[in-house]
Every structure is written in structure tokens, then in C-alpha cells.
PDB file of C-alpha atoms in Angstrom:
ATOM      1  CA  UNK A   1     -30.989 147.881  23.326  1.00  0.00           C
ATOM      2  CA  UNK A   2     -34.509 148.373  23.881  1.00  0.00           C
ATOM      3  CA  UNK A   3     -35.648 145.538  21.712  1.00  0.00           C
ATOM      4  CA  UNK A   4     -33.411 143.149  23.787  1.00  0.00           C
ATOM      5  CA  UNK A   5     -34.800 144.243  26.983  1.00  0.00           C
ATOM      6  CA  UNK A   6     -38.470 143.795  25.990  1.00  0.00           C
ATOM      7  CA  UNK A   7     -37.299 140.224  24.911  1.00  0.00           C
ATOM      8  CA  UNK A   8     -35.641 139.483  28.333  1.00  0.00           C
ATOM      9  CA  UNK A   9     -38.687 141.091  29.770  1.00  0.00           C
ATOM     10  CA  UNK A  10     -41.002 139.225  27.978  1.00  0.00           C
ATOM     11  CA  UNK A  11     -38.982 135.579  28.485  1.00  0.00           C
ATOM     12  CA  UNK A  12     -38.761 136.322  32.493  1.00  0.00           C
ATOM     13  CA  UNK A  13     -42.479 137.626  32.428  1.00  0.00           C
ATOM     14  CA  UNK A  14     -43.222 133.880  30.405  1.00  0.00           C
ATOM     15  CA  UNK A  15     -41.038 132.022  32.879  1.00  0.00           C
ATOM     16  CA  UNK A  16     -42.717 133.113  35.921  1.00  0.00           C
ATOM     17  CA  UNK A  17     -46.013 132.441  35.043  1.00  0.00           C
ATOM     18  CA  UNK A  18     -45.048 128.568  34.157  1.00  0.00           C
ATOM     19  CA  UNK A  19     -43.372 128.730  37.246  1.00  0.00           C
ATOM     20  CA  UNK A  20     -46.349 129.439  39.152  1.00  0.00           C
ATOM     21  CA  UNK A  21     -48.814 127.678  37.340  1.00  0.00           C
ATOM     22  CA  UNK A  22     -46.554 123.853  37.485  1.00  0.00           C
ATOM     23  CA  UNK A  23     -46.358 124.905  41.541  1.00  0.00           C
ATOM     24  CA  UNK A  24     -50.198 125.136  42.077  1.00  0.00           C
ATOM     25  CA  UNK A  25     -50.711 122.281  39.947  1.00  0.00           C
ATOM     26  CA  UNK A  26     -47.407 120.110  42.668  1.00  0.00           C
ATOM     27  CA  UNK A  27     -48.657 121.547  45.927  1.00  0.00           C
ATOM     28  CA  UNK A  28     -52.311 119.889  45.029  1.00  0.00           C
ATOM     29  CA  UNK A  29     -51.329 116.572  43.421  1.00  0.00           C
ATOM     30  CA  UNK A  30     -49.983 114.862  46.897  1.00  0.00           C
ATOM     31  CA  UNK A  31     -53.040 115.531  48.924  1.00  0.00           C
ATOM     32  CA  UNK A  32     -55.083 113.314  46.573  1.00  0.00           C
ATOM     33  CA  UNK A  33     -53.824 109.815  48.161  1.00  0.00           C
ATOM     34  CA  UNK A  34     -54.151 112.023  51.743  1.00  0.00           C
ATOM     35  CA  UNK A  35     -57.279 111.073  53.494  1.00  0.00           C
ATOM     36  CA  UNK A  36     -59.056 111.401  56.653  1.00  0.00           C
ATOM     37  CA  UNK A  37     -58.019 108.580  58.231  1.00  0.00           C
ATOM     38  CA  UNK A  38     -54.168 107.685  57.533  1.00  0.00           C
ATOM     39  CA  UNK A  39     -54.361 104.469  57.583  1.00  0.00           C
ATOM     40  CA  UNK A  40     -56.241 104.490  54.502  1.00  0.00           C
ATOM     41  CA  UNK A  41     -53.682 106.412  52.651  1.00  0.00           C
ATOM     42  CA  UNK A  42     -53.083 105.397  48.817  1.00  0.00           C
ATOM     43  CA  UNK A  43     -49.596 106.017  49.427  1.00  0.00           C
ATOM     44  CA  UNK A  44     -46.571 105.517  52.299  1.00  0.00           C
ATOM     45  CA  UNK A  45     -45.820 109.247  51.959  1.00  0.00           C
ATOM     46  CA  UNK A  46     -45.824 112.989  50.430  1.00  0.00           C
ATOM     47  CA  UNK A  47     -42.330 114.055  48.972  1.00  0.00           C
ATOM     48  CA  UNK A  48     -41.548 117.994  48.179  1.00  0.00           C
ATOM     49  CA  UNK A  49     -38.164 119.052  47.130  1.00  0.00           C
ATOM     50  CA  UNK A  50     -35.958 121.021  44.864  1.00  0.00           C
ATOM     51  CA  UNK A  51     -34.968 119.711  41.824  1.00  0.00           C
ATOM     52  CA  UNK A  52     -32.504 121.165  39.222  1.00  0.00           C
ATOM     53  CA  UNK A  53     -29.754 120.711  37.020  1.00  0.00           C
ATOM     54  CA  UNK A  54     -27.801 122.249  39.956  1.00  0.00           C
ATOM     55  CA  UNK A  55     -28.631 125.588  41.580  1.00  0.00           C
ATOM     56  CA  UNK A  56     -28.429 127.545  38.062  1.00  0.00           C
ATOM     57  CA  UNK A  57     -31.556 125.253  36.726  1.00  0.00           C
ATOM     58  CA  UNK A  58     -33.916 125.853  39.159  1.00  0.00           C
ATOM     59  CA  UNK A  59     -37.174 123.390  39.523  1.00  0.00           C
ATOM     60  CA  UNK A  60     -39.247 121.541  42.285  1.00  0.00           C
ATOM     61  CA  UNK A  61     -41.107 117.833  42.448  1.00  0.00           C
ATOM     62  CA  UNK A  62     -43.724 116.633  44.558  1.00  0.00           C
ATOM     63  CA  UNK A  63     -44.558 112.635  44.536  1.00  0.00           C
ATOM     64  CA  UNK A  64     -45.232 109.484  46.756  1.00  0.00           C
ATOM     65  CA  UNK A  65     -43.953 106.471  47.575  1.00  0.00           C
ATOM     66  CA  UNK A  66     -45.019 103.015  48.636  1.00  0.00           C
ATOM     67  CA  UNK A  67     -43.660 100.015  50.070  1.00  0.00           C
ATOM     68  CA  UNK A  68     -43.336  96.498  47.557  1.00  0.00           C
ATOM     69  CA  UNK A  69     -41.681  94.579  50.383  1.00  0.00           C
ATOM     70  CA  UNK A  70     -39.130  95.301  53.751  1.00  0.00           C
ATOM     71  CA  UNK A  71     -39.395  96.469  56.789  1.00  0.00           C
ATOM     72  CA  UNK A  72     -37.634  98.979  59.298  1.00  0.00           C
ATOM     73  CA  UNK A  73     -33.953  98.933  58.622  1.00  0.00           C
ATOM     74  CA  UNK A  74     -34.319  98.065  54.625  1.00  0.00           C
ATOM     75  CA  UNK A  75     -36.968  98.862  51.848  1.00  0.00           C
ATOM     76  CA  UNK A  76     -37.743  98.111  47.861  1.00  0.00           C
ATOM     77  CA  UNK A  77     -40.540 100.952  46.865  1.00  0.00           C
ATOM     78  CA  UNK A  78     -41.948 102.240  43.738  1.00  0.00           C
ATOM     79  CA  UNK A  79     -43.043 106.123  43.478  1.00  0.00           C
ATOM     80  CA  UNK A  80     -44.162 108.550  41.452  1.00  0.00           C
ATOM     81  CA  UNK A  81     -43.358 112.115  40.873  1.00  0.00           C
ATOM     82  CA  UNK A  82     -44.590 114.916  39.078  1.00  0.00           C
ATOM     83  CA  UNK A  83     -41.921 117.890  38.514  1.00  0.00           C
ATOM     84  CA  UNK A  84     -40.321 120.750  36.392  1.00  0.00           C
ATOM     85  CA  UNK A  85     -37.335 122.890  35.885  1.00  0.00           C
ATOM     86  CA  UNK A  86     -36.254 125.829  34.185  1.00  0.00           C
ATOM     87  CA  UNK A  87     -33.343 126.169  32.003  1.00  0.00           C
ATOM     88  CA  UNK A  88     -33.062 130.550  31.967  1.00  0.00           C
ATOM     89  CA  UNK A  89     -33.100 131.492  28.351  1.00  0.00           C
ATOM     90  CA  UNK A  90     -33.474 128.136  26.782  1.00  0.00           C
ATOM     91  CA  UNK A  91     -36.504 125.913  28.124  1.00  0.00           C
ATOM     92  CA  UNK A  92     -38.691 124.474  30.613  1.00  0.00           C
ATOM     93  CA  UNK A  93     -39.560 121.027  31.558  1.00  0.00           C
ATOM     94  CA  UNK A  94     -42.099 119.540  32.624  1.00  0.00           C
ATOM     95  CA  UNK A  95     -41.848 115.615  33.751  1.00  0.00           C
ATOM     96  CA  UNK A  96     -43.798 112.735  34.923  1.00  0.00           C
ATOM     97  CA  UNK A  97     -41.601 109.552  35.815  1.00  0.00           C
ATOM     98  CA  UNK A  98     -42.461 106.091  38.110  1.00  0.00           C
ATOM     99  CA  UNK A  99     -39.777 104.851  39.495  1.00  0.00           C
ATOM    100  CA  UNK A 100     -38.065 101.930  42.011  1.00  0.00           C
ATOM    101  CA  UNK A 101     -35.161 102.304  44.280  1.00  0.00           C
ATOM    102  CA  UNK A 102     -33.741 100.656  47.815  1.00  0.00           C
ATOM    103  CA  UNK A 103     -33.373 102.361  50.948  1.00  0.00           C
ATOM    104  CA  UNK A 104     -31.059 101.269  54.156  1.00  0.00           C
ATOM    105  CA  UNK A 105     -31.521 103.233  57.663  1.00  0.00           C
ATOM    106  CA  UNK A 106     -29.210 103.183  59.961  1.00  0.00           C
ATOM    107  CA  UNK A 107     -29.318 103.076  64.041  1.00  0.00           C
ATOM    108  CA  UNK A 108     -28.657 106.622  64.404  1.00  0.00           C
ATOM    109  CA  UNK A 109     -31.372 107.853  61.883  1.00  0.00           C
ATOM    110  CA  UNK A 110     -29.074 108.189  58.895  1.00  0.00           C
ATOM    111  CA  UNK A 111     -30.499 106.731  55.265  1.00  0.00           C
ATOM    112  CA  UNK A 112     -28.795 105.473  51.921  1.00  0.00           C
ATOM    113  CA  UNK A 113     -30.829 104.396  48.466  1.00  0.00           C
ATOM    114  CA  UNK A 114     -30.913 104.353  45.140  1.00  0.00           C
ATOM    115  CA  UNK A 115     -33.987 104.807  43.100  1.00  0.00           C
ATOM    116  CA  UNK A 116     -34.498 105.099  39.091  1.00  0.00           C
ATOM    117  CA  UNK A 117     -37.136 104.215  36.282  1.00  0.00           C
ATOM    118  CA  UNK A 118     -38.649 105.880  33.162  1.00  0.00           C
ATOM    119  CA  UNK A 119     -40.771 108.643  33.199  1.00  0.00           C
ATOM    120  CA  UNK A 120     -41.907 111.564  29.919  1.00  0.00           C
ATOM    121  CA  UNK A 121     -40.506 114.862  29.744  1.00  0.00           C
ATOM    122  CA  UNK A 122     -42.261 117.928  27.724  1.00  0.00           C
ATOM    123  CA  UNK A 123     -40.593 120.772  27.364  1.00  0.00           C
ATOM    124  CA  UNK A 124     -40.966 124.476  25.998  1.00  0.00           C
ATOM    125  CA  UNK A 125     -38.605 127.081  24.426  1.00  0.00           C
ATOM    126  CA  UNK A 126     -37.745 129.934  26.946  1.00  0.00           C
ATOM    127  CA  UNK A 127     -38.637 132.433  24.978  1.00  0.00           C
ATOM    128  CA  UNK A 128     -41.187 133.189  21.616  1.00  0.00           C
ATOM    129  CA  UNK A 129     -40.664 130.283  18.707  1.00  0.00           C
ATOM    130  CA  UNK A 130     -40.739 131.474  15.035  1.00  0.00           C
ATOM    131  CA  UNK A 131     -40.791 130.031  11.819  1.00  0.00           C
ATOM    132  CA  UNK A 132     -40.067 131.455   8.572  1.00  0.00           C
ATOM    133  CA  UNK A 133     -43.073 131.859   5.870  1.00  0.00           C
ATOM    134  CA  UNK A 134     -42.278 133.029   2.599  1.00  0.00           C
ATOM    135  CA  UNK A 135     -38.646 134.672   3.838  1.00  0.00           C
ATOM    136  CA  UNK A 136     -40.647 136.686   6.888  1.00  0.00           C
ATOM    137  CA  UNK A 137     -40.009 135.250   9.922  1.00  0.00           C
ATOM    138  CA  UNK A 138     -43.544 134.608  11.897  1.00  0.00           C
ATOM    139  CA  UNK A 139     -43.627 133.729  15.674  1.00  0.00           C
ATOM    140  CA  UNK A 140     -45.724 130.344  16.238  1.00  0.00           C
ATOM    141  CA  UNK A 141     -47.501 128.344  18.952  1.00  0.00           C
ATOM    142  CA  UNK A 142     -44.772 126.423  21.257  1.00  0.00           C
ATOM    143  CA  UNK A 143     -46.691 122.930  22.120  1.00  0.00           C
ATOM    144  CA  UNK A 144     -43.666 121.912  23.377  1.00  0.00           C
ATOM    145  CA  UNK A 145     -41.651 118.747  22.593  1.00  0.00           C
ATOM    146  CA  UNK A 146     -42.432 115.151  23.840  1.00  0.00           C
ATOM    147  CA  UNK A 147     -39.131 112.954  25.412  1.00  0.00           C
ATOM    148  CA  UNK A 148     -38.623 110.099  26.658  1.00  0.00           C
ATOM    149  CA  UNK A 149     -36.120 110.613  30.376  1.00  0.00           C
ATOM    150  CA  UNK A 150     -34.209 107.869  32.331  1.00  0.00           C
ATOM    151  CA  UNK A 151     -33.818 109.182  36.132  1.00  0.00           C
ATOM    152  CA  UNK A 152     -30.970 107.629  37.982  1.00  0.00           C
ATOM    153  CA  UNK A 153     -30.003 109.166  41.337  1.00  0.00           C
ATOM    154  CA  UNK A 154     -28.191 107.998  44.637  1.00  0.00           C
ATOM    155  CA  UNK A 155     -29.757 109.087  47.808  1.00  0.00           C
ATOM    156  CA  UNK A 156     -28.672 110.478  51.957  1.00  0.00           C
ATOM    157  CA  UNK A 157     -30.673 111.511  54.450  1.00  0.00           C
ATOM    158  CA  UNK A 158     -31.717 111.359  57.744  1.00  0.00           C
ATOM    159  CA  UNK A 159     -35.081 109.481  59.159  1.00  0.00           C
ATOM    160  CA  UNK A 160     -36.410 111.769  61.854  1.00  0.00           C
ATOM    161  CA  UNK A 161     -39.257 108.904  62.828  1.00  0.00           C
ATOM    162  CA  UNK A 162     -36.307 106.601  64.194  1.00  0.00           C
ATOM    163  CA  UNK A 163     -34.829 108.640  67.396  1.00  0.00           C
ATOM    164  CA  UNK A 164     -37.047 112.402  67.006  1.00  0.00           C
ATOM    165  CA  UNK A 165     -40.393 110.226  66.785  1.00  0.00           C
ATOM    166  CA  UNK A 166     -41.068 112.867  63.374  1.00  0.00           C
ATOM    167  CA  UNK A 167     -42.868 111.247  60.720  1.00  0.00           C
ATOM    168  CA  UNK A 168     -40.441 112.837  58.382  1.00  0.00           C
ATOM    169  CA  UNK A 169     -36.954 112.454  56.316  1.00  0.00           C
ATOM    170  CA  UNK A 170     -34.909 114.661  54.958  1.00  0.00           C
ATOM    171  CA  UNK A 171     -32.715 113.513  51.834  1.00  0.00           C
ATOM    172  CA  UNK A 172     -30.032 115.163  48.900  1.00  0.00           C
ATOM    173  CA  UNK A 173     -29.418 113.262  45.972  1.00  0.00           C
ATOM    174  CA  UNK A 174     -27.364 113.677  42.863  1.00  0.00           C
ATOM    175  CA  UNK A 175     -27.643 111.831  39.786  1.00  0.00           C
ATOM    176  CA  UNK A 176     -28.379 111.912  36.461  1.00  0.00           C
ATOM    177  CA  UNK A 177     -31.802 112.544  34.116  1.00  0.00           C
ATOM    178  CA  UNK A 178     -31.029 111.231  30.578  1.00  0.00           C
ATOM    179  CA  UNK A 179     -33.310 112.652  27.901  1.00  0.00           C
ATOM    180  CA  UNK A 180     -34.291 110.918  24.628  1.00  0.00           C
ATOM    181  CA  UNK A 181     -34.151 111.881  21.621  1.00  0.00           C
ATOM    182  CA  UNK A 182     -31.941 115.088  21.851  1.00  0.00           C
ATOM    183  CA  UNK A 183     -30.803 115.324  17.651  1.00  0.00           C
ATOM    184  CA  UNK A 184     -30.698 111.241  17.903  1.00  0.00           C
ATOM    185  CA  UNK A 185     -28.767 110.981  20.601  1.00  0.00           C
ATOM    186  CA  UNK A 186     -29.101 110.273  24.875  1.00  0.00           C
ATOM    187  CA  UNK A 187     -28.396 113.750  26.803  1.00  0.00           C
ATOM    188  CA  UNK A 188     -27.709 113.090  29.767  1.00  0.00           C
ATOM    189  CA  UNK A 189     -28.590 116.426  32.659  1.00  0.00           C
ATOM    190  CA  UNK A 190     -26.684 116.340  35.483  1.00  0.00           C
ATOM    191  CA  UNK A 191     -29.482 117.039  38.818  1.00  0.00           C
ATOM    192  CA  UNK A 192     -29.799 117.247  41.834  1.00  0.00           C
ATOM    193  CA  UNK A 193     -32.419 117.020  44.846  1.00  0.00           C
ATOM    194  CA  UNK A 194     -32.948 118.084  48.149  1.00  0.00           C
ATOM    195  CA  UNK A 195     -36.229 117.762  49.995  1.00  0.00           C
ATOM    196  CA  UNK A 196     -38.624 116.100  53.253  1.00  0.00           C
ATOM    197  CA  UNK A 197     -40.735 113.012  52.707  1.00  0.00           C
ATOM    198  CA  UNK A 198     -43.862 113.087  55.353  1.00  0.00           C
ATOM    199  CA  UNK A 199     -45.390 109.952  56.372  1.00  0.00           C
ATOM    200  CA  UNK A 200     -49.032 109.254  57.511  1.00  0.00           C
ATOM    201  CA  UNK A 201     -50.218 108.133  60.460  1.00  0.00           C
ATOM    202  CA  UNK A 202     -46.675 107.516  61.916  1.00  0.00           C
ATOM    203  CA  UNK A 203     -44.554 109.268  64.533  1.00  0.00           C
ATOM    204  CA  UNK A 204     -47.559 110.054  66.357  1.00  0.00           C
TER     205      UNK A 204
END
């Protein structure tokens, strides 16, 4: 009993620490394309929201978007993002994908898109990793494992820029983040989001 709480202790303990570590590293990312002047901005926007293969695989993303071609009421982007989640007990991952999607707005502020790509995906065992040397099991380094993931999600949410004058939008997706190779094979992890975009210099 006491050895299996020191190894829960010791995998929550692990846990958090990634946790806060990937969220220092997302809060600072977007703020790079963020300049002085807006109108010189690298990118359209700043995007923060949860991520997770639903609400029992917790994880976050921050990225940016900008425009290839459209206008007010229709829009073909690319964007990047930068995220991670955390599977309790069995990993965490860490991903970097670029992706392209379509976005519609609406008169009354409502949005619709789509939006996938290709992106990499590392990921670490929840808990210590061992392997056996001469019969004794010994616990090793975990660098991880390197994947290749397929994001595919549909996309709501309101634009608050087109009747509040906000330079913001709030969207929820659901979709799909298929991971490759998993023993050979596509796996694909149910996900979804739920975050604001903020644009610069608009809305004001």
C-alpha cells in the first residue's frame, strides 16, 4: 500500500511539473510576433485554449494565425500551434503542428471552419520507465517518443469584433488528432478545444 502511494505520488508530483513547465514555455511563445505597433504584427492573431482528449485528458495550446486570401465574411488561413496534454497514468504530449482551415462569419457574429494539417508529437510515459538488465529490472531515462499527428477538427464560435467592436472570438471544436506510428498502425484521439483568438490592432 505504501509503495503504491509513493508511485502515485511520485507520477502526480512528475505530472505537475511538465504541466507547469509546457505552460511557461505557451504563455511566452505568442508574444513573439506581438510588437509595438500592431500593424506590424507577424501574425493576424494570438490563440489560447484548452485542448484535450475530452475533459479526462486535460491540455492547453497557444498559436497564431494569418490570412492567405478573403476578406470579412469568408477566410483561407494557415496557423501554427504549439500544445500538450496529459493522459493521467499513461503519458504526456507534447505537439507542434501547422495547419490550414476555412472560416465563414455570419451577420450576427456567429463563425463556422474547418482547419487541419500535419504537425510532430513527443510524448513521455506518466510515470518512471524501466528496463530489465541481467533479470533486475533498472529504471531508465524517458526521452520520450517521436510521432508523426494528423489534426482534423470542425470549428463554432462567435466573432465579438463584428457587433461588440472586441477584437476577439471565442470558438469549441471537436475533431480528431491521429497519431503515427502507434504498434504500426494510425490511432486516432478523439479532442476537443475551446478557447479566444485576440486580434491586433482591430476593434479599437
Amino acid at each position: 500500500m505504501a509503495l503504491a502511494f509513493f508511485f502515485s505520488a511520485h507520477v502526480i508530483e512528475c505530472l505537475m511539473k511538465k504541466t507547469a513547465a509546457i505552460l511557461l514555455i505557451l504563455i511566452s511563445i505568442p508574444s513573439l510576433g506581438y510588437p509595438a505597433d500592431p500593424e506590424e504584427a507577424l501574425f493576424d492573431n494570438i490563440e489560447v485554449a484548452y485542448f484535450g482528449e475530452t475533459f479526462t485528458h486535460p491540455g492547453f495550446f497557444a498559436g497564431s494565425e494569418w490570412t492567405i486570401s478573403g476578406g470579412e465574411w469568408f477566410l483561407w488561413f494557415a496557423s501554427g500551434t504549439l500544445g500538450f496534454y496529459v493522459h493521467p497514468r499513461n503519458h504526456t504530449g507534447i505537439f507542434l503542428t501547422a495547419e490550414t482551415g476555412f472560416r465563414a462569419s455570419f451577420v450576427f457574429g456567429g463563425t463556422f471552419g474547418v482547419h487541419g494539417g500535419l504537425g510532430y508529437l513527443h510524448t513521455f510515459a506518466g510515470g518512471p520507465v524501466y528496463e530489465m538488465s541481467g533479470g533486475i529490472p533498472v529504471q531508465i531515462v524517458d526521452y520520450g517518443e517521436a510521432n508523426l499527428v494528423i489534426p482534423v477538427f470542425i470549428e463554432i464560435g462567435y466573432d465579438f469584433r463584428v457587433n461588440a467592436g472586441l477584437p476577439a472570438r471565442f470558438f469549441i471544436g471537436a475533431g480528431v488528432l491521429i497519431e503515427y506510428p502507434f504498434e504500426n498502425m494510425l490511432l486516432p484521439h478523439p479532442a476537443i478545444e475551446a478557447g479566444i483568438a485576440w486580434y491586433f490592432g482591430e476593434g479599437e
